[in-house]
Coordinates of C-alpha atoms in Angstrom, one line a residue:
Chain A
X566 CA -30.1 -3.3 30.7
X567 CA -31.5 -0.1 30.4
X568 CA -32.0 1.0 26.9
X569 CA -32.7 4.8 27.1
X570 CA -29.6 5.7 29.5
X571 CA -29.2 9.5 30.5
X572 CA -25.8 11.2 29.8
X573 CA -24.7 14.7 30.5
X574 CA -20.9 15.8 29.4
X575 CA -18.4 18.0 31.4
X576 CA -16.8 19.7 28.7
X577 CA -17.4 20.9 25.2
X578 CA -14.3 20.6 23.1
X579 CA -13.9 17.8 21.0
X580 CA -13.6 14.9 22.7
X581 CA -17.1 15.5 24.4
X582 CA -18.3 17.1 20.9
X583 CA -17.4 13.6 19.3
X584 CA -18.9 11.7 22.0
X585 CA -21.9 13.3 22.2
X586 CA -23.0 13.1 19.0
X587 CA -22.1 9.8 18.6
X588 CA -24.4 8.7 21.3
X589 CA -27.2 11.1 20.5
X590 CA -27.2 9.4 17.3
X591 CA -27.7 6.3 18.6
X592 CA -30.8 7.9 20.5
X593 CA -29.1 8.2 23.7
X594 CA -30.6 10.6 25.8
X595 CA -28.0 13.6 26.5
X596 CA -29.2 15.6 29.3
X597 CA -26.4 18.2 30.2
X598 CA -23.9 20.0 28.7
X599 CA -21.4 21.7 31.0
X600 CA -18.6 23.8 30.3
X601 CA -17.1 27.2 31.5
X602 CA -17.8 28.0 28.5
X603 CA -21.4 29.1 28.1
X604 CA -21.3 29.6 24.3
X605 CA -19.5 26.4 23.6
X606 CA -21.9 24.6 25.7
X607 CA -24.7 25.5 24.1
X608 CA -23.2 25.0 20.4
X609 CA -22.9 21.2 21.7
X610 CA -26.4 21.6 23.4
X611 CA -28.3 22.8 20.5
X612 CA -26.9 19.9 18.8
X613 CA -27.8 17.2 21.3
X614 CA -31.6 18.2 22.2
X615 CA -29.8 19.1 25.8
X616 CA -29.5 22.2 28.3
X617 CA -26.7 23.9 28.8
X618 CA -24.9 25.1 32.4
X619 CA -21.5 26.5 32.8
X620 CA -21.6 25.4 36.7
X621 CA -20.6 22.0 38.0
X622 CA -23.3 22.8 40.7
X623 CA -26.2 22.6 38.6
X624 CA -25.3 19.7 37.7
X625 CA -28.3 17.1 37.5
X626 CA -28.0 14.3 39.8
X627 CA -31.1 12.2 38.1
X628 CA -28.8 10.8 35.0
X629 CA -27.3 7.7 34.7
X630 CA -23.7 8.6 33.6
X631 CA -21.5 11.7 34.1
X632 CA -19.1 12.0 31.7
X633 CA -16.1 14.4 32.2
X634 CA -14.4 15.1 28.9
X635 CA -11.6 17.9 29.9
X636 CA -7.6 18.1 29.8
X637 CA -6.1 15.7 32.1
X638 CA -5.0 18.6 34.5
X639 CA -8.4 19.6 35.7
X640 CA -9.6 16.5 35.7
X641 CA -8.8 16.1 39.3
X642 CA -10.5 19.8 40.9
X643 CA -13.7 19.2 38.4
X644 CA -14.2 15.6 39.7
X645 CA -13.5 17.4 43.8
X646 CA -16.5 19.8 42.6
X647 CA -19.0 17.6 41.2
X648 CA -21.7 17.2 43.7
X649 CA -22.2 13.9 45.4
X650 CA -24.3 11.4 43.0
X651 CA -25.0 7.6 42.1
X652 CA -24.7 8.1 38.6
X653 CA -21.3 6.5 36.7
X654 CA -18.6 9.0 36.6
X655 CA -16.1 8.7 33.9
X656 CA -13.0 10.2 32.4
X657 CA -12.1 10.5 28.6
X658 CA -8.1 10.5 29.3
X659 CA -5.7 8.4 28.4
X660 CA -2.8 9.3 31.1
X661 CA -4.8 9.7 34.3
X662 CA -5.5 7.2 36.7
X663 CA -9.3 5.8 37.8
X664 CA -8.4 6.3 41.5
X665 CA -9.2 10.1 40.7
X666 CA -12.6 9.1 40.6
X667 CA -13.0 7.1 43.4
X668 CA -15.1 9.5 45.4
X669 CA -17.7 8.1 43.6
X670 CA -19.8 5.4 44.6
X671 CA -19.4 4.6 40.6
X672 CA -16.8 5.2 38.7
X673 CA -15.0 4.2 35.8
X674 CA -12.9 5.3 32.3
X675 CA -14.3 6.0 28.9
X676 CA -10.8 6.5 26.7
X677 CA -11.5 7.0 23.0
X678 CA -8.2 5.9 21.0
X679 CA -7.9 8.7 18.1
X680 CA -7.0 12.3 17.7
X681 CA -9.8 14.7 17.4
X682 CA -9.4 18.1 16.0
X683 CA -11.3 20.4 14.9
X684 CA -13.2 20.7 12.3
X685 CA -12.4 17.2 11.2
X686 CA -15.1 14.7 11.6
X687 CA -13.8 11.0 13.0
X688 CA -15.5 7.9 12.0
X689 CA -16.4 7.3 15.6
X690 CA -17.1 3.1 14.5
X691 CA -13.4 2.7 14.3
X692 CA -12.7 4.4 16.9
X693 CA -11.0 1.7 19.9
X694 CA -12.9 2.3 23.2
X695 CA -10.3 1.1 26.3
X696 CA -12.8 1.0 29.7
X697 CA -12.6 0.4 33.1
X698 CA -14.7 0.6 36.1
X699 CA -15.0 -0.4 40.0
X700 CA -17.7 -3.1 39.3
X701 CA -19.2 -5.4 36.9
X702 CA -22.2 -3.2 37.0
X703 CA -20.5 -0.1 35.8
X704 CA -18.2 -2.3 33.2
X705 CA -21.8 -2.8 31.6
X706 CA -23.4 0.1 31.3
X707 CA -20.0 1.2 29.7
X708 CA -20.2 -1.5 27.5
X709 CA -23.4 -0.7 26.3
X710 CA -22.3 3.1 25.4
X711 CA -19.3 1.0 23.9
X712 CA -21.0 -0.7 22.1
X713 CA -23.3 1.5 20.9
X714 CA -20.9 3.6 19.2
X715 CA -18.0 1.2 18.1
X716 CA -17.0 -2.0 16.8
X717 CA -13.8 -2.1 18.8
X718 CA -14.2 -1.8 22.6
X719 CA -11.8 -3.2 25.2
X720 CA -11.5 -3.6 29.1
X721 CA -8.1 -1.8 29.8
X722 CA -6.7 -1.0 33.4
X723 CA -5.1 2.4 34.2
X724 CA -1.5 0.9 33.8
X725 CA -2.0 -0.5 30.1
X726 CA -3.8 2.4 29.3
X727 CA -0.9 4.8 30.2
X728 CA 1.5 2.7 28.2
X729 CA -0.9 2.6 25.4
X730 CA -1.1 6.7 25.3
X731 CA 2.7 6.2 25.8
X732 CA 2.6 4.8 22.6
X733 CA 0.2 6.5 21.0
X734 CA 2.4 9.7 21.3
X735 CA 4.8 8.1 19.1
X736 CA 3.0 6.4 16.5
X737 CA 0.5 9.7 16.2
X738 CA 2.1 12.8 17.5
X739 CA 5.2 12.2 17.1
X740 CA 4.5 10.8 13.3
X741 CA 2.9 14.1 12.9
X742 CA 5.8 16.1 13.8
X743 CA 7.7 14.3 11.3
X744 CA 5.1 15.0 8.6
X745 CA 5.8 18.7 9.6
X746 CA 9.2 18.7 9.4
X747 CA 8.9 17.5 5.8
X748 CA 6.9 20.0 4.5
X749 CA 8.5 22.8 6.2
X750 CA 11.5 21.4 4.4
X751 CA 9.5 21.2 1.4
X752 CA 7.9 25.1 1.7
X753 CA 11.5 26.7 2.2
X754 CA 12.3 24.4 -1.2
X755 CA 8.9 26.2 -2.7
X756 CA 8.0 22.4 -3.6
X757 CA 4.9 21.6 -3.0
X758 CA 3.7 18.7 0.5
X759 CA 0.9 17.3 -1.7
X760 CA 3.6 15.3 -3.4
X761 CA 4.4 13.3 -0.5
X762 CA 0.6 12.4 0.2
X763 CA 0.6 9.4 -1.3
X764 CA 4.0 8.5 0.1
X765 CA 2.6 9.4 3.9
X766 CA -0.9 7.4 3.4
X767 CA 1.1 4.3 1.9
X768 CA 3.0 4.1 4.9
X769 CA 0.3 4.2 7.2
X770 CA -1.5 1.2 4.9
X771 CA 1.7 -0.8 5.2
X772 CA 1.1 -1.3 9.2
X773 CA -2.5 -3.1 8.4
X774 CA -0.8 -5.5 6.6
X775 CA 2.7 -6.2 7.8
X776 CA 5.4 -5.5 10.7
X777 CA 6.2 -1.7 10.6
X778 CA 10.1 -3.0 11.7
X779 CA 9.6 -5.4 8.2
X780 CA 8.1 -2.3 6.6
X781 CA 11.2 0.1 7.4
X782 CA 12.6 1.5 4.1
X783 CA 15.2 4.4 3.5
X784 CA 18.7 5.2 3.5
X785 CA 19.3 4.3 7.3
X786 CA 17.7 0.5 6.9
X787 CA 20.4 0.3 3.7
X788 CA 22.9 1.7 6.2
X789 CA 23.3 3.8 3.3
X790 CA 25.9 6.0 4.3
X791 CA 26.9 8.5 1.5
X792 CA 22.9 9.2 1.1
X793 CA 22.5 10.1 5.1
X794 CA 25.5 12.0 4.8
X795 CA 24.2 13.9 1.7
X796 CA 21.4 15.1 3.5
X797 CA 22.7 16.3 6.7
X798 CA 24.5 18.4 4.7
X799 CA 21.0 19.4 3.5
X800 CA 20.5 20.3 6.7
X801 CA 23.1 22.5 7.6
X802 CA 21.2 25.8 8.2
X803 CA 18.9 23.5 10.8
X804 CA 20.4 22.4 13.6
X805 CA 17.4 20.8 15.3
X806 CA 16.6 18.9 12.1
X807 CA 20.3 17.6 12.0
X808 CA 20.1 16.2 15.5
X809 CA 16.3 14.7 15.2
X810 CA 17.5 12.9 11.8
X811 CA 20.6 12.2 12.9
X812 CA 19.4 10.3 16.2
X813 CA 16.8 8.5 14.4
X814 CA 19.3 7.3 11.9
X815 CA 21.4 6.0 14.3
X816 CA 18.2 4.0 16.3
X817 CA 17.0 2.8 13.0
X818 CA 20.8 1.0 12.4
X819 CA 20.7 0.2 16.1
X820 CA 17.7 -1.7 16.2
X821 CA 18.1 -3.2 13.0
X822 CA 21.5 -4.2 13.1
X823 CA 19.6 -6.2 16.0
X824 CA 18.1 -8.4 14.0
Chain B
X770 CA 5.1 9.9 -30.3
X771 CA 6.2 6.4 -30.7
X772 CA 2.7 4.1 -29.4
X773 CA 4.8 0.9 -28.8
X774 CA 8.1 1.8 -27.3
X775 CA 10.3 -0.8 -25.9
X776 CA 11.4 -0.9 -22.6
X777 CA 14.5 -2.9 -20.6
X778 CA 15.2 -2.8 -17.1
X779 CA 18.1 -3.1 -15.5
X780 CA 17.2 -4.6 -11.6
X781 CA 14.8 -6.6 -10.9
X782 CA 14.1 -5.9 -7.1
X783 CA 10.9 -3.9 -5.8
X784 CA 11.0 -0.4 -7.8
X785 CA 11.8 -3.1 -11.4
X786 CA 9.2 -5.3 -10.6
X787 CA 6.3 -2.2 -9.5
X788 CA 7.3 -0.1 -13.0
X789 CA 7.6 -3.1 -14.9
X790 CA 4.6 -4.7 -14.8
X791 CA 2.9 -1.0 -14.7
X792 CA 4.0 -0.5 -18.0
X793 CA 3.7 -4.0 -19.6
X794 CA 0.1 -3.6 -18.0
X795 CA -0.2 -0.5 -20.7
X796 CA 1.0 -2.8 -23.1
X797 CA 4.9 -1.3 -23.3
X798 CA 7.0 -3.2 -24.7
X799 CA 9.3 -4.8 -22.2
X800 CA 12.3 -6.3 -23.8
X801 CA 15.4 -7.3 -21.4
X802 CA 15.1 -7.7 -17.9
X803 CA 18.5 -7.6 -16.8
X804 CA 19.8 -9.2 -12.9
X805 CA 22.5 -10.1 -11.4
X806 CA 20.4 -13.0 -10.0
X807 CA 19.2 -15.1 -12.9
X808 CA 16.9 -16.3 -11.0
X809 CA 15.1 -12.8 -9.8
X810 CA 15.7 -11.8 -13.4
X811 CA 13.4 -14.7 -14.9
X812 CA 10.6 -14.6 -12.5
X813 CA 10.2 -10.6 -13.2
X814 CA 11.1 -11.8 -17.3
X815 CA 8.4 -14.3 -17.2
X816 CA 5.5 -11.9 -15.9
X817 CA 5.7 -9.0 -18.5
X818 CA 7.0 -11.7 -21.3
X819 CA 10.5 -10.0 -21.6
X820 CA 14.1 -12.0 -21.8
X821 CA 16.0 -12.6 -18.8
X822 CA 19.6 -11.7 -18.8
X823 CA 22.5 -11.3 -16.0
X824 CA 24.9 -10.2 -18.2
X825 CA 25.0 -6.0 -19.2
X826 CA 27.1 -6.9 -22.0
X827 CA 23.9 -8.8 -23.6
X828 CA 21.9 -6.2 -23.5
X829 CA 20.0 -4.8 -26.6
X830 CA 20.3 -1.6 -28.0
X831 CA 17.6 -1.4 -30.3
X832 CA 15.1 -0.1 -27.3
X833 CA 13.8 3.1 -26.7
X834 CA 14.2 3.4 -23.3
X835 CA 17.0 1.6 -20.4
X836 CA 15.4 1.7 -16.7
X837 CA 18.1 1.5 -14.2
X838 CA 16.5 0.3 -11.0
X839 CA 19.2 -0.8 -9.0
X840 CA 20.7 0.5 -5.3
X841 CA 21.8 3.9 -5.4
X842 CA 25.5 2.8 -4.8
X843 CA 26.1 0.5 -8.0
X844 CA 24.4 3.3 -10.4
X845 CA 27.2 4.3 -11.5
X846 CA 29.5 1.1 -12.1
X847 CA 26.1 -0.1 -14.0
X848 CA 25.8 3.1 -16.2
X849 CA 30.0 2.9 -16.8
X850 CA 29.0 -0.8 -18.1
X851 CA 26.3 -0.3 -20.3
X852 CA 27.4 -0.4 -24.1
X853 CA 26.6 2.5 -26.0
X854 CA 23.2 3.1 -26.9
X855 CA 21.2 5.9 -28.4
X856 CA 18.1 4.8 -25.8
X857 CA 17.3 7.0 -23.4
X858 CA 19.1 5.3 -20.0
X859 CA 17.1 6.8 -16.8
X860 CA 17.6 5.7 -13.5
X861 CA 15.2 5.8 -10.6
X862 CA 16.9 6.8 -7.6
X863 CA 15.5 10.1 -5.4
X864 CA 19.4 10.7 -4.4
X865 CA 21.6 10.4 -7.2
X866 CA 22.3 13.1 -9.9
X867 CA 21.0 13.2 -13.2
X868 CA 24.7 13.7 -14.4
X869 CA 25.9 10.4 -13.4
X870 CA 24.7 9.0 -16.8
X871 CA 25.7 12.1 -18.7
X872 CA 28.0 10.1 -20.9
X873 CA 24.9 8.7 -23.0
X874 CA 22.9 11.1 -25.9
X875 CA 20.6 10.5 -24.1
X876 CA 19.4 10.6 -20.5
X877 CA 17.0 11.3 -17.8
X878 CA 15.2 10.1 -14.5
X879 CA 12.4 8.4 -13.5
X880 CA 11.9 9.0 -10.0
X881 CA 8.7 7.1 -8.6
X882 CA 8.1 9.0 -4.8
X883 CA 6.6 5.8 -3.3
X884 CA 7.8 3.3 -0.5
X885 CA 7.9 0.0 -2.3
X886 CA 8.2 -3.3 -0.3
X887 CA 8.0 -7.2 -1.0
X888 CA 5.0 -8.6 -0.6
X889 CA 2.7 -5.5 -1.0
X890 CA 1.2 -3.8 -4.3
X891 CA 1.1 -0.7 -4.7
X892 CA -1.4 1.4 -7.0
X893 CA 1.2 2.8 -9.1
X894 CA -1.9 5.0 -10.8
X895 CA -1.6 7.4 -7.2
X896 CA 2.6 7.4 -6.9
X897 CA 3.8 11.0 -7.9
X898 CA 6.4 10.4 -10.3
X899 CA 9.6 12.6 -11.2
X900 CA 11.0 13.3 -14.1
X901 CA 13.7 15.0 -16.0
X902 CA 15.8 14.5 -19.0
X903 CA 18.4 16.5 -21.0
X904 CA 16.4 17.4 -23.9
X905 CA 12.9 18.3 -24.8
X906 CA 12.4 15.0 -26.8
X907 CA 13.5 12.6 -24.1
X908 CA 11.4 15.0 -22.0
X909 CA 8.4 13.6 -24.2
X910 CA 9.4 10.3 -23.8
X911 CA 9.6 10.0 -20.0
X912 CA 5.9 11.7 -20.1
X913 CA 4.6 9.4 -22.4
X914 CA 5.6 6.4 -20.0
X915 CA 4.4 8.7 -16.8
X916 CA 1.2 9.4 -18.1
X917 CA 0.4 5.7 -18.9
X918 CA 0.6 4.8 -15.2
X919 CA 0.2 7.5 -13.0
X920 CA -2.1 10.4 -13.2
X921 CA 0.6 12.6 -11.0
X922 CA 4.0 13.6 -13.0
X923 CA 5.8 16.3 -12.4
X924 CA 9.9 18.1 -14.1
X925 CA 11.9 18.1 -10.7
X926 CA 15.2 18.9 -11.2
X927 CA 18.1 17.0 -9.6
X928 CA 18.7 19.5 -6.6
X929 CA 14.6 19.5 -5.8
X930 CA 14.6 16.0 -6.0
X931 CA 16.8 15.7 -3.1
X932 CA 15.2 18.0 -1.1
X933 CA 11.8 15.8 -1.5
X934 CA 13.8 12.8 -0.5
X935 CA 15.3 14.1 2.6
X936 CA 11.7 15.4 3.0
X937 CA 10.2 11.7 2.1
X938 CA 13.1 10.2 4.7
X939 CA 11.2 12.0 7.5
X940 CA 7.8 11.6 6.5
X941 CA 7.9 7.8 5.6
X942 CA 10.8 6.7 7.1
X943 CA 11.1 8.0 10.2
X944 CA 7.2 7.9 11.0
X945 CA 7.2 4.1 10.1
X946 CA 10.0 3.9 12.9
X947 CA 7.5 5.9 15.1
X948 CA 5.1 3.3 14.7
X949 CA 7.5 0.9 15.1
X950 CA 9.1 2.1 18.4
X951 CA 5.0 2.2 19.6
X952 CA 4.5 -1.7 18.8
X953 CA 7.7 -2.6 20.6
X954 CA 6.4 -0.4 23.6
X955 CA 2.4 -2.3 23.5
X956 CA 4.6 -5.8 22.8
X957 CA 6.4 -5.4 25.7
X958 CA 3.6 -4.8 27.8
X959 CA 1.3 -7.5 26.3
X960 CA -0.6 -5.5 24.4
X961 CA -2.0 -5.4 20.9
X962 CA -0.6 -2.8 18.4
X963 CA -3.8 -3.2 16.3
X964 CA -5.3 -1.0 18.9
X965 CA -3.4 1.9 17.3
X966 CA -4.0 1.1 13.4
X967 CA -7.6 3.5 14.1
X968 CA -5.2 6.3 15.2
X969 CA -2.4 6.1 12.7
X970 CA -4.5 5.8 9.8
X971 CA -6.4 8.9 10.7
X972 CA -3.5 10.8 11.7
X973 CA -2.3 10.2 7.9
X974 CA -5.9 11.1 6.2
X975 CA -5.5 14.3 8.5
X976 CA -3.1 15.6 6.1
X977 CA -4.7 15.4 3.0
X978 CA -7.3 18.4 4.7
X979 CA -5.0 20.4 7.0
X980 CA -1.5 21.2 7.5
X981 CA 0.2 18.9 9.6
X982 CA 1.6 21.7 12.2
X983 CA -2.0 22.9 12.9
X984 CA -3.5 19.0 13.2
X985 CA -0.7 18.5 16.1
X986 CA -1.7 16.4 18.9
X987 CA -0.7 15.8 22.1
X988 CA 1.1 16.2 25.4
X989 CA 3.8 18.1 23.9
X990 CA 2.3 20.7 21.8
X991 CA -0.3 21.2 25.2
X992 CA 2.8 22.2 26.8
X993 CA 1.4 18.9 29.5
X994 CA 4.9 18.8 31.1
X995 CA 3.2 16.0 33.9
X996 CA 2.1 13.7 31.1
X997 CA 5.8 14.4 29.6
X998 CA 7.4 13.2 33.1
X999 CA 5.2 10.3 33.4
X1000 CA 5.7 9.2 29.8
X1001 CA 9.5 9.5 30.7
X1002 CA 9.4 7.7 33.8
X1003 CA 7.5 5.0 31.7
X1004 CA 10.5 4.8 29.3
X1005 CA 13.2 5.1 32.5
X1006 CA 14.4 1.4 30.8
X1007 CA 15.0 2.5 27.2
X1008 CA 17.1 5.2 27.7
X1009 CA 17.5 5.3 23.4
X1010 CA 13.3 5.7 23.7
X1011 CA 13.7 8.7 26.2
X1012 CA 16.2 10.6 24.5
X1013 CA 14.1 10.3 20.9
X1014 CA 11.2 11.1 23.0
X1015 CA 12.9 14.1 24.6
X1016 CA 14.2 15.4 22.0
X1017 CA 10.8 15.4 19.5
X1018 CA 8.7 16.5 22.5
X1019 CA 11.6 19.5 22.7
X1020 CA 11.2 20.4 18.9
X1021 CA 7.6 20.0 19.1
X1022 CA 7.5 22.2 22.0
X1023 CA 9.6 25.0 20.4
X1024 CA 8.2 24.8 16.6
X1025 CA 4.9 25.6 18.3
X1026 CA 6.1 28.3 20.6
X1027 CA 7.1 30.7 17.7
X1028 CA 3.8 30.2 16.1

């Protein structure tokens, strides 16, 4: 395998900000960076050792991997605009499928499994890699970016991969939203989020070790009905808290009475 | 203040068990532990070297200090049954009033804001803990237990303390059942849900450094309404996952727009 592969990003947020660090660092070569953005392409240039473009035409063809590192909805017209090349080009998403790509001679799907914002660093080692490509030849040379940068690398086609973004919006985004439903309770109680911290990264430990459905505490679980109805009354000035704990209250019952 | 005070529970499930052996660990005193199930009563008895007991009528009242860590609904039968004391009787729940044990001198609570589950220690040292009593001196007390085995205490009044349960209901409760609704979704498509432990440990940590409304994630908060229809078309069998779903992607959705 080739051990000094060339790489050039389309994109500069974070998704291509996190990858390309994390493969400079492992002294892969990063040739391009290209974004509409000229300024944001050469913030992640500077910090790559690569040049920056803000068109899809001066693209380099000479590199061994393109990878495109955008929302999902422009995924499709960047990938139409890319000029015609051997090199491996991959997406970063987790919704769209591989045949977008398959214009290529090469072509494949580099899905990182975390939530990037800014200005937080991720632990990139962690971080599960889900691929997929058209050949064996591609699944190697992702494999060896893989590799490279995480312990936790997996071959996934585009239908698991949907279903594991699928479910990744619940146990992340959707998790989150319920974090900010408690401290906006909390702020309009002028009591302070930082006391539910501990509480929050507990919960998250639990999963490591045991069943989150074995893990389910709480009024609901106890079909403990005075508490619920104690704090829907809580919520009477918030209709759209009322409903979201009310119909999550009934599907915790619901699935538990299951058992 | 009194260096040696003795302690005896009342309960000996998960909350007994966790303050228990936190405080015989500080070399408390533990006196009585007293359970309806002999049996739970003498295991817990046996590990901080205290009497086992089933009965309330047996219990002592030379202690300083009666821990009722029972279910929220048998509080009060248990604090009508206690004889009369001059200990300070506190009870641990995050729902119920302080006035249910207003019939003793002396009373308080002991509210430990942690999710507490068989099986799995917790480092009692990080769990927020909140108190309040009806006098100054009991006020003393409480904090001298706090401060032996946590180093975050805090006076919350009954009507706050509510408010950070509702508030711990979403953020613990309702986010394990997140994650639990996301392992049902990978198990019924073969797939691992350790491939999301990454993800939902660092969208926890994300919390400690930004506010979770600004560390949203996600198709909803992107306002992706083809990722939305696909996700729901993904759930088109689980019509309880596609009205959860819905209605969080809604609220997400709307919280964001008024930013």
């Amino acid at each position: 395998m080739d051990s000094n592969l060339k790489i050039s990003f389309i994109g500069s947020g974070n998704v291509a900000t996190h990858l390309a660090k994390g493969l400079f660092d492992k002294h892969f070569s990063i040739k391009q960076i290209c974004s509409k953005s000229l300024e944001n392409a050469k913030t992640l240039a500077e910090e790559v050792d690569a040049e920056a473009c803000t068109s899809l035409s001066c693209l380099e063809k000479e590199v061994d991997c393109i990878i495109i590192a955008v929302s999902d909805d422009i995924i499709e017209s960047i990938a139409n605009e890319i000029p015609s090349t051997n090199a491996l080009v991959v997406h970063t998403s987790g919704t769209k499928d591989i045949e977008l790509l398959n214009s290529f001679e090469n072509y494949g799907i580099f899905y990182p499994l975390q939530t990037f914002s800014k200005g937080t660093s991720v632990n990139l080692n962690e971080v599960p890699l889900c691929l997929e490509s058209n050949s064996d030849k591609n699944n190697a040379t992702l494999e060896q970016l893989a590799k490279a940068i995480t312990t936790s690398y997996q071959y996934i086609n585009s239908e698991q991969r949907k279903v594991i973004h699928l479910a990744a919006v619940f146990a992340c985004n959707f998790s989150n939203h319920m974090y900010s439903i408690s401290k906006d309770i909390l702020d309009n109680n002028e009591l302070d989020f930082k006391l539910l911290e501990p509480l929050i990264q507990a919960t998250a430990a639990k999963i490591s070790r045991m069943n989150p459905i074995d893990a389910q505490t709480g009024p609901a679980v106890r079909k403990d009905h005075e508490t619920i109805k104690n704090h829907l009354s809580l919520l009477e000035d918030s209709i759209d808290y009322r409903d979201i704990y009310e119909l999550i209250t009934k599907h915790i019952i619901q699935s538990h009475g299951k058992l």
